[in-house]
Amino acid sequence: MLRPRLSFLNQSLLQRTVVTQSKVTVNNDNKNDQKDTTNEYQSSSNSYTPPRRPLIQQFTHKVTNQVPPLEYNDLYKNDLALREFVTKENHGKIKDMGAELGTFHWSEQGHIANRYPPTLQQFDRYGQRIDEVRFHPVYHDLMAVGMRYGVHSVAWEPLPGSTTSINAHGHLQHTAGLYILTQVESGVCCPLSMTYSGYPVLHRYLHGANKKLAESFPLDRILSRKYDRRCLPANVKSGLTIGMALTEKQGGSDVRANSTKAYCDSAEEKRYILIGHKWFCSAPMSDGFLVLAQIHDDTNLDQSSSSNSVPSCFFVPRWLPNGERNPFYIQRLKDKLGNRSNASSEIEFNNTQAWLLGKEHEGVKVIIEMISGTRLDSATSSAALMRQALVQATWHARHRKAFGHLLIDQPLMKQVLIDLLLESEAATALVMYLATLFDATYNNIHSNNTGEIRALARIATALAKFWICKRTPETTYEALECLGGAGYVEESMMPRIYREAPLNSIWEGSGNVICLDILRSMKKSPESLQAYLSFMHETKGSNKHLDAALERVEKTLLSKDLSANALERHARTLATQLALCLQAGLLVRRLPQTVSDAFCSSRLGPNRGAIFGDLPMDIDTDVLLKRLPFS
């Protein structure tokens, strides 16, 4: 028996296929479903493809009924909800991006970037502080492709031949680009999002801070589509990225509790010296950071006149105008649940130079524009995770058999997948619509009602950030379960998606913080609530469940019996109702009636279920199945 087994083993070794860049037929059922585009889209000399012709005859059994690798999925063309908003008239390069990043090569890049997380190098070989982070090369490839498509810059780039007019659909293209890139790997989206969100703040305030600083940190290179990984002074680099460092150990989201101190070093240059720490600083290899700190005055014993509980906003470059390193001490990198390819750090400032942005003690006012952008991106990234989870679940269901039938043909599995589809498309519709509001606000597309649009964008951004990010962990888990045990192993993409799912609900304001922001927004800026209600009233009569839900929300908001304390206690309930009505209203306006009716019935109707797959009986399953990926 020994000789035959050795002979079989040698034969197996000889039969192994060497993977090359040539096109090879996939040795799996349903191979005609896929297109090999490896040669078309490559980022470097490395090209990743699935192992070819795996041996299915093992020593003791034959491997059958296995799902083939997902080698290609056009992330734009195959997404019907995305295409409803990003059309041939406004897609820019999004269509090309979806085609390129849908290859197996880029999916594998994301896997490798998380398998080999960044490491911190505080000192060089001679014991001198350098505080630099080292990344796997594929992380740099992912950053480069994101910047090549302008995820960080397209919203702010001037039109050809103009220095003032910008892309009328820039925010939509940014949001769509981030949505596509997140489905490949989320870690690189953090620095790209902060760069996108930080640019308008720096453009507004940095030139007024100091001429020498502005020359040493050329803002136009933030808009460069060239990724420059080098840790060098900004004025010698071909492209720049922006980060921010706001929270501290003792306060977290309560930035008014920040203890980092800022001492004026030159009033004329608006230059300060920072001493303190930050508990979370993501992407510490960025070229500059927006930082909150409390201004103090050593010459005045009465600190009340120069320091209060409202922090100020500062710009901290990694390199100083004289070409020296700015003291920026990275204490350690966070060992995080997810988002592992991205470096998140704890930092300390000690004699660190910073430049004041805006007025003293108006840091929150200055930084809020950046926060608004990153909250849009948090919701967008969560919507992207939902979409990719749905893609993975559907691909598995279309190729895996159980009890004699494909999973996709099993009635209960159809219910689960359709429910996931409704959640995903509602999230996608909301973030893409939000992006169009950003475009209208910044570009004055609708100059006659820009104020109303800005007010709607303000409350809708908070609602999207709260609700979409809250729904993502549950949605991704349900998709993971569709794969069974195959979804619980690291070779699958699902564990990475699931670990990523809670992140965006924590970043840029956790659920409670966002809900309280919504209440404050409605109180301080009642026009935001009015804009919301005006938008929703336009959908009246389109769906009975939506009409009833909106009536309940209005009754709650207009009730004079609710105290401020009671309203705060029920803030999550109110935010949930407002978000669901907004999503339903968008689906009624933009997506087929079958989709909007199913969403309204399953989310707002009297027979709505508590778990995925628990759908009302009146949903048109057959039509909705055709909207699933790979149909």
PDB file of C-alpha atoms in Angstrom, residues 135-271:
ATOM      1  CA  PHE A 135       3.644  49.384   6.003  1.00  0.00           C
ATOM      2  CA  HIS A 136       3.523  46.332   3.786  1.00  0.00           C
ATOM      3  CA  PRO A 137       4.046  47.318   0.121  1.00  0.00           C
ATOM      4  CA  VAL A 138       0.473  46.389  -0.821  1.00  0.00           C
ATOM      5  CA  TYR A 139      -0.814  49.084   1.549  1.00  0.00           C
ATOM      6  CA  HIS A 140       1.073  51.639  -0.509  1.00  0.00           C
ATOM      7  CA  ASP A 141      -0.379  50.131  -3.683  1.00  0.00           C
ATOM      8  CA  LEU A 142      -3.880  50.569  -2.276  1.00  0.00           C
ATOM      9  CA  MET A 143      -3.168  54.158  -1.242  1.00  0.00           C
ATOM     10  CA  ALA A 144      -1.758  54.859  -4.692  1.00  0.00           C
ATOM     11  CA  VAL A 145      -4.811  53.548  -6.543  1.00  0.00           C
ATOM     12  CA  GLY A 146      -7.154  55.514  -4.280  1.00  0.00           C
ATOM     13  CA  MET A 147      -5.243  58.720  -4.924  1.00  0.00           C
ATOM     14  CA  ARG A 148      -4.919  57.961  -8.632  1.00  0.00           C
ATOM     15  CA  TYR A 149      -8.713  58.016  -8.852  1.00  0.00           C
ATOM     16  CA  GLY A 150      -8.880  61.179  -6.732  1.00  0.00           C
ATOM     17  CA  VAL A 151     -10.857  59.780  -3.805  1.00  0.00           C
ATOM     18  CA  HIS A 152      -9.230  62.453  -1.629  1.00  0.00           C
ATOM     19  CA  SER A 153      -9.249  65.305  -4.151  1.00  0.00           C
ATOM     20  CA  VAL A 154     -11.930  65.065  -6.830  1.00  0.00           C
ATOM     21  CA  ALA A 155     -14.404  67.153  -4.818  1.00  0.00           C
ATOM     22  CA  TRP A 156     -12.008  70.116  -4.683  1.00  0.00           C
ATOM     23  CA  GLU A 157     -10.107  69.973  -7.962  1.00  0.00           C
ATOM     24  CA  PRO A 158     -10.577  73.007 -10.212  1.00  0.00           C
ATOM     25  CA  LEU A 159     -12.033  72.393 -13.612  1.00  0.00           C
ATOM     26  CA  PRO A 160      -9.569  72.438 -16.534  1.00  0.00           C
ATOM     27  CA  GLY A 161      -8.766  76.035 -17.453  1.00  0.00           C
ATOM     28  CA  SER A 162     -10.264  77.442 -14.247  1.00  0.00           C
ATOM     29  CA  THR A 163      -8.867  78.355 -10.857  1.00  0.00           C
ATOM     30  CA  THR A 164     -12.199  78.904  -9.113  1.00  0.00           C
ATOM     31  CA  SER A 165     -14.821  76.553 -10.590  1.00  0.00           C
ATOM     32  CA  ILE A 166     -14.778  72.999  -9.237  1.00  0.00           C
ATOM     33  CA  ASN A 167     -16.320  69.732 -10.329  1.00  0.00           C
ATOM     34  CA  ALA A 168     -20.108  70.033  -9.996  1.00  0.00           C
ATOM     35  CA  HIS A 169     -20.312  66.326  -9.114  1.00  0.00           C
ATOM     36  CA  GLY A 170     -17.070  66.107  -7.133  1.00  0.00           C
ATOM     37  CA  HIS A 171     -18.564  65.049  -3.811  1.00  0.00           C
ATOM     38  CA  LEU A 172     -20.681  62.400  -5.482  1.00  0.00           C
ATOM     39  CA  GLN A 173     -17.615  61.039  -7.276  1.00  0.00           C
ATOM     40  CA  HIS A 174     -15.628  61.161  -4.031  1.00  0.00           C
ATOM     41  CA  THR A 175     -18.344  59.257  -2.185  1.00  0.00           C
ATOM     42  CA  ALA A 176     -18.714  56.687  -4.955  1.00  0.00           C
ATOM     43  CA  GLY A 177     -14.935  56.246  -5.095  1.00  0.00           C
ATOM     44  CA  LEU A 178     -14.686  55.734  -1.343  1.00  0.00           C
ATOM     45  CA  TYR A 179     -17.611  53.292  -1.522  1.00  0.00           C
ATOM     46  CA  ILE A 180     -15.819  51.231  -4.173  1.00  0.00           C
ATOM     47  CA  LEU A 181     -12.408  51.343  -2.474  1.00  0.00           C
ATOM     48  CA  THR A 182     -13.853  50.315   0.902  1.00  0.00           C
ATOM     49  CA  GLN A 183     -15.168  47.116  -0.656  1.00  0.00           C
ATOM     50  CA  VAL A 184     -11.562  46.204  -1.423  1.00  0.00           C
ATOM     51  CA  GLU A 185      -9.948  47.446   1.800  1.00  0.00           C
ATOM     52  CA  SER A 186     -11.130  49.901   4.446  1.00  0.00           C
ATOM     53  CA  GLY A 187      -7.806  50.764   6.051  1.00  0.00           C
ATOM     54  CA  VAL A 188      -6.619  53.155   3.352  1.00  0.00           C
ATOM     55  CA  CYS A 189      -9.940  54.978   3.345  1.00  0.00           C
ATOM     56  CA  CYS A 190      -9.199  56.667   6.687  1.00  0.00           C
ATOM     57  CA  PRO A 191      -6.252  58.833   5.482  1.00  0.00           C
ATOM     58  CA  LEU A 192      -8.016  59.515   2.173  1.00  0.00           C
ATOM     59  CA  SER A 193     -11.193  60.583   3.990  1.00  0.00           C
ATOM     60  CA  MET A 194      -9.321  62.878   6.371  1.00  0.00           C
ATOM     61  CA  THR A 195      -7.450  64.431   3.463  1.00  0.00           C
ATOM     62  CA  TYR A 196     -10.743  65.049   1.627  1.00  0.00           C
ATOM     63  CA  SER A 197     -12.370  66.493   4.750  1.00  0.00           C
ATOM     64  CA  GLY A 198      -9.377  68.487   5.953  1.00  0.00           C
ATOM     65  CA  TYR A 199      -8.627  70.312   2.713  1.00  0.00           C
ATOM     66  CA  PRO A 200     -11.458  72.904   2.884  1.00  0.00           C
ATOM     67  CA  VAL A 201     -10.490  73.801   6.466  1.00  0.00           C
ATOM     68  CA  LEU A 202      -6.854  74.350   5.521  1.00  0.00           C
ATOM     69  CA  HIS A 203      -7.840  76.188   2.349  1.00  0.00           C
ATOM     70  CA  ARG A 204      -9.983  78.535   4.425  1.00  0.00           C
ATOM     71  CA  TYR A 205      -7.550  79.233   7.264  1.00  0.00           C
ATOM     72  CA  LEU A 206      -3.968  78.178   6.547  1.00  0.00           C
ATOM     73  CA  HIS A 207      -2.970  80.977   4.161  1.00  0.00           C
ATOM     74  CA  GLY A 208      -4.069  83.485   6.768  1.00  0.00           C
ATOM     75  CA  ALA A 209      -2.003  81.812   9.457  1.00  0.00           C
ATOM     76  CA  ASN A 210       1.538  82.297   8.216  1.00  0.00           C
ATOM     77  CA  LYS A 211       3.130  82.979   4.817  1.00  0.00           C
ATOM     78  CA  LYS A 212       6.275  80.977   5.509  1.00  0.00           C
ATOM     79  CA  LEU A 213       4.192  77.986   6.617  1.00  0.00           C
ATOM     80  CA  ALA A 214       1.996  78.232   3.536  1.00  0.00           C
ATOM     81  CA  GLU A 215       5.078  78.167   1.330  1.00  0.00           C
ATOM     82  CA  SER A 216       6.519  75.145   3.110  1.00  0.00           C
ATOM     83  CA  PHE A 217       3.192  73.298   2.976  1.00  0.00           C
ATOM     84  CA  PRO A 218       1.770  73.858  -0.550  1.00  0.00           C
ATOM     85  CA  LEU A 219      -1.943  73.159  -0.409  1.00  0.00           C
ATOM     86  CA  ASP A 220      -2.203  72.311  -4.081  1.00  0.00           C
ATOM     87  CA  ARG A 221      -0.241  69.128  -3.403  1.00  0.00           C
ATOM     88  CA  ILE A 222      -3.060  67.904  -1.186  1.00  0.00           C
ATOM     89  CA  LEU A 223      -5.017  67.719  -4.435  1.00  0.00           C
ATOM     90  CA  SER A 224      -2.244  65.867  -6.239  1.00  0.00           C
ATOM     91  CA  ARG A 225      -3.207  62.419  -7.480  1.00  0.00           C
ATOM     92  CA  LYS A 226       0.328  61.162  -6.920  1.00  0.00           C
ATOM     93  CA  TYR A 227       0.880  59.143  -3.769  1.00  0.00           C
ATOM     94  CA  ASP A 228       4.184  59.937  -2.077  1.00  0.00           C
ATOM     95  CA  ARG A 229       4.931  57.567   0.800  1.00  0.00           C
ATOM     96  CA  ARG A 230       8.176  59.280   1.843  1.00  0.00           C
ATOM     97  CA  CYS A 231       8.549  60.981   5.212  1.00  0.00           C
ATOM     98  CA  LEU A 232       9.972  64.277   3.968  1.00  0.00           C
ATOM     99  CA  PRO A 233       9.177  68.012   4.154  1.00  0.00           C
ATOM    100  CA  ALA A 234       5.915  68.791   2.370  1.00  0.00           C
ATOM    101  CA  ASN A 235       7.439  71.114  -0.208  1.00  0.00           C
ATOM    102  CA  VAL A 236       9.636  68.351  -1.677  1.00  0.00           C
ATOM    103  CA  LYS A 237       6.881  65.748  -1.930  1.00  0.00           C
ATOM    104  CA  SER A 238       4.651  65.171  -4.948  1.00  0.00           C
ATOM    105  CA  GLY A 239       1.496  64.492  -2.928  1.00  0.00           C
ATOM    106  CA  LEU A 240       0.303  65.182   0.630  1.00  0.00           C
ATOM    107  CA  THR A 241      -2.195  63.660   3.061  1.00  0.00           C
ATOM    108  CA  ILE A 242      -3.926  65.141   6.097  1.00  0.00           C
ATOM    109  CA  GLY A 243      -4.823  63.621   9.466  1.00  0.00           C
ATOM    110  CA  MET A 244      -6.399  64.805  12.687  1.00  0.00           C
ATOM    111  CA  ALA A 245      -5.853  64.242  16.399  1.00  0.00           C
ATOM    112  CA  LEU A 246      -8.721  65.338  18.625  1.00  0.00           C
ATOM    113  CA  THR A 247      -9.504  62.937  21.473  1.00  0.00           C
ATOM    114  CA  GLU A 248      -7.579  62.416  24.695  1.00  0.00           C
ATOM    115  CA  LYS A 249      -7.529  59.775  27.420  1.00  0.00           C
ATOM    116  CA  GLN A 250      -9.698  61.626  29.906  1.00  0.00           C
ATOM    117  CA  GLY A 251     -12.368  62.948  27.557  1.00  0.00           C
ATOM    118  CA  GLY A 252     -12.853  60.873  24.431  1.00  0.00           C
ATOM    119  CA  SER A 253     -15.645  62.504  22.441  1.00  0.00           C
ATOM    120  CA  ASP A 254     -15.855  65.288  25.043  1.00  0.00           C
ATOM    121  CA  VAL A 255     -13.166  67.459  23.473  1.00  0.00           C
ATOM    122  CA  ARG A 256     -13.915  70.289  25.883  1.00  0.00           C
ATOM    123  CA  ALA A 257     -12.189  68.148  28.496  1.00  0.00           C
ATOM    124  CA  ASN A 258      -8.950  68.183  26.486  1.00  0.00           C
ATOM    125  CA  SER A 259      -5.850  69.000  28.520  1.00  0.00           C
ATOM    126  CA  THR A 260      -3.287  69.558  25.738  1.00  0.00           C
ATOM    127  CA  LYS A 261      -1.935  73.082  26.229  1.00  0.00           C
ATOM    128  CA  ALA A 262      -0.970  75.626  23.594  1.00  0.00           C
ATOM    129  CA  TYR A 263       1.420  78.483  24.460  1.00  0.00           C
ATOM    130  CA  CYS A 264       1.828  81.395  22.087  1.00  0.00           C
ATOM    131  CA  ASP A 265       5.320  81.503  20.583  1.00  0.00           C
ATOM    132  CA  SER A 266       4.720  84.222  17.972  1.00  0.00           C
ATOM    133  CA  ALA A 267       1.486  86.195  17.860  1.00  0.00           C
ATOM    134  CA  GLU A 268       2.402  87.670  14.496  1.00  0.00           C
ATOM    135  CA  GLU A 269       2.912  84.250  12.913  1.00  0.00           C
ATOM    136  CA  LYS A 270       0.081  82.637  14.940  1.00  0.00           C
ATOM    137  CA  ARG A 271       2.603  80.022  16.036  1.00  0.00           C
TER     138      ARG A 271
END
